[in-house]
């Protein structure tokens, strides 16, 4: 194997490494939130196509807003600098359930109960934090660049996507292998916001959105002129 191929294995050019990196970041995020809010209950925290998130169940009356992100990010940076080694171990189903019950993690108990009978039930530990997880992760938290990640937003998310279940809080983040890559990404996001059709449509007086028709644009006079012009061009 050439040196170039070896080096590329541990860069974001490798999709598997990128997903592993982001999955590791989700665990760092969960550990940080748990340190700041020990009473929080954890749900799931996967890597996604564009970053990572973690769903958490906070005590009644407690809510994490973007104003809280700097404190969470600061704690995440501490965890990264601690170079906490990831260790993995397996437990039989009954022991795994008892373990999560002792830690007051009902969402993890439900996930374990829903696993197939022959499933391998694994846990990953980093320092004072342990999570039910199939992995994989980087070998230690220090692999995450302390100035290459950022929390982006938070929103409500029903547990397991079921509107009849409890509403949890989802915290989204993004991470890169350098500060420069992160800044480039954030700048691109800001430029995209400026070109958001929902914003431009309102500012230019082309259409309006209303709760009477969620997701359905109501054309205003200027919008109808533009729409009809485009239709005429298309017909020609």
CSV table of C-alpha atoms in Angstrom, one decimal, residues 91-172:
chain,number,residue,atom,x,y,z
A,91,UNK,CA,-22.5,-7.4,28.3
A,92,UNK,CA,-25.2,-10.2,28.2
A,93,UNK,CA,-28.7,-8.7,27.7
A,94,UNK,CA,-29.8,-9.0,31.3
A,95,UNK,CA,-26.7,-7.4,32.6
A,96,UNK,CA,-26.8,-4.6,30.0
A,97,UNK,CA,-30.4,-3.8,31.0
A,98,UNK,CA,-29.6,-3.8,34.7
A,99,UNK,CA,-26.6,-1.6,34.0
A,100,UNK,CA,-28.6,1.0,32.2
A,101,UNK,CA,-31.4,0.9,34.7
A,102,UNK,CA,-28.9,1.6,37.5
A,103,UNK,CA,-27.7,4.6,35.5
A,104,UNK,CA,-31.3,5.8,35.1
A,105,UNK,CA,-31.1,5.6,31.3
A,106,UNK,CA,-34.6,4.4,30.2
A,107,UNK,CA,-34.1,5.2,26.5
A,108,UNK,CA,-31.0,2.9,26.5
A,109,UNK,CA,-33.0,0.2,28.2
A,110,UNK,CA,-35.7,0.4,25.5
A,111,UNK,CA,-33.1,0.2,22.8
A,112,UNK,CA,-31.5,-2.9,24.4
A,113,UNK,CA,-34.9,-4.6,24.7
A,114,UNK,CA,-35.6,-4.0,21.0
A,115,UNK,CA,-32.4,-5.6,19.9
A,116,UNK,CA,-32.5,-9.1,18.3
A,117,UNK,CA,-31.9,-12.0,20.7
A,118,UNK,CA,-28.6,-12.8,19.1
A,119,UNK,CA,-27.4,-9.1,19.0
A,120,UNK,CA,-24.0,-8.2,20.4
A,121,UNK,CA,-24.6,-5.5,23.1
A,122,UNK,CA,-21.6,-3.3,23.4
A,123,UNK,CA,-20.6,-0.3,25.4
A,124,UNK,CA,-18.0,2.4,24.8
A,125,UNK,CA,-16.3,4.1,27.7
A,126,UNK,CA,-14.2,7.3,27.7
A,127,UNK,CA,-13.1,8.5,31.1
A,128,UNK,CA,-16.2,9.0,33.3
A,129,UNK,CA,-18.6,8.4,30.5
A,130,UNK,CA,-20.1,5.2,29.1
A,131,UNK,CA,-22.7,4.8,26.4
A,132,UNK,CA,-24.5,1.9,24.7
A,133,UNK,CA,-23.1,1.9,21.2
A,134,UNK,CA,-22.2,-0.4,18.3
A,135,UNK,CA,-19.2,1.9,17.3
A,136,UNK,CA,-16.8,2.4,15.8
A,137,UNK,CA,-14.9,5.3,17.4
A,138,UNK,CA,-11.5,6.9,17.2
A,139,UNK,CA,-9.0,5.4,19.7
A,140,UNK,CA,-9.1,8.5,22.0
A,141,UNK,CA,-10.9,11.8,22.3
A,142,UNK,CA,-7.6,13.7,21.5
A,143,UNK,CA,-8.0,12.7,17.9
A,144,UNK,CA,-10.7,15.3,17.6
A,145,UNK,CA,-9.3,18.8,16.8
A,146,UNK,CA,-10.3,21.1,19.6
A,147,UNK,CA,-10.8,24.1,17.3
A,148,UNK,CA,-12.4,22.2,14.5
A,149,UNK,CA,-15.9,21.6,15.8
A,150,UNK,CA,-19.0,23.7,16.4
A,151,UNK,CA,-22.5,23.2,17.7
A,152,UNK,CA,-25.0,24.5,15.1
A,153,UNK,CA,-28.5,24.5,16.4
A,154,UNK,CA,-31.0,22.6,18.6
A,155,UNK,CA,-34.6,21.6,18.0
A,156,UNK,CA,-37.3,19.3,19.3
A,157,UNK,CA,-37.3,15.7,18.2
A,158,UNK,CA,-39.9,13.0,19.1
A,159,UNK,CA,-38.4,9.9,20.6
A,160,UNK,CA,-38.0,7.4,17.7
A,161,UNK,CA,-39.8,9.8,15.4
A,162,UNK,CA,-43.2,9.0,17.0
A,163,UNK,CA,-45.4,12.0,17.7
A,164,UNK,CA,-47.1,10.1,20.5
A,165,UNK,CA,-43.8,9.7,22.3
A,166,UNK,CA,-41.9,12.3,24.4
A,167,UNK,CA,-40.4,15.3,22.8
A,168,UNK,CA,-36.6,15.3,23.3
A,169,UNK,CA,-34.0,18.0,22.5
A,170,UNK,CA,-31.7,17.4,19.6
A,171,UNK,CA,-28.3,19.2,19.4
A,172,UNK,CA,-26.6,19.3,16.0
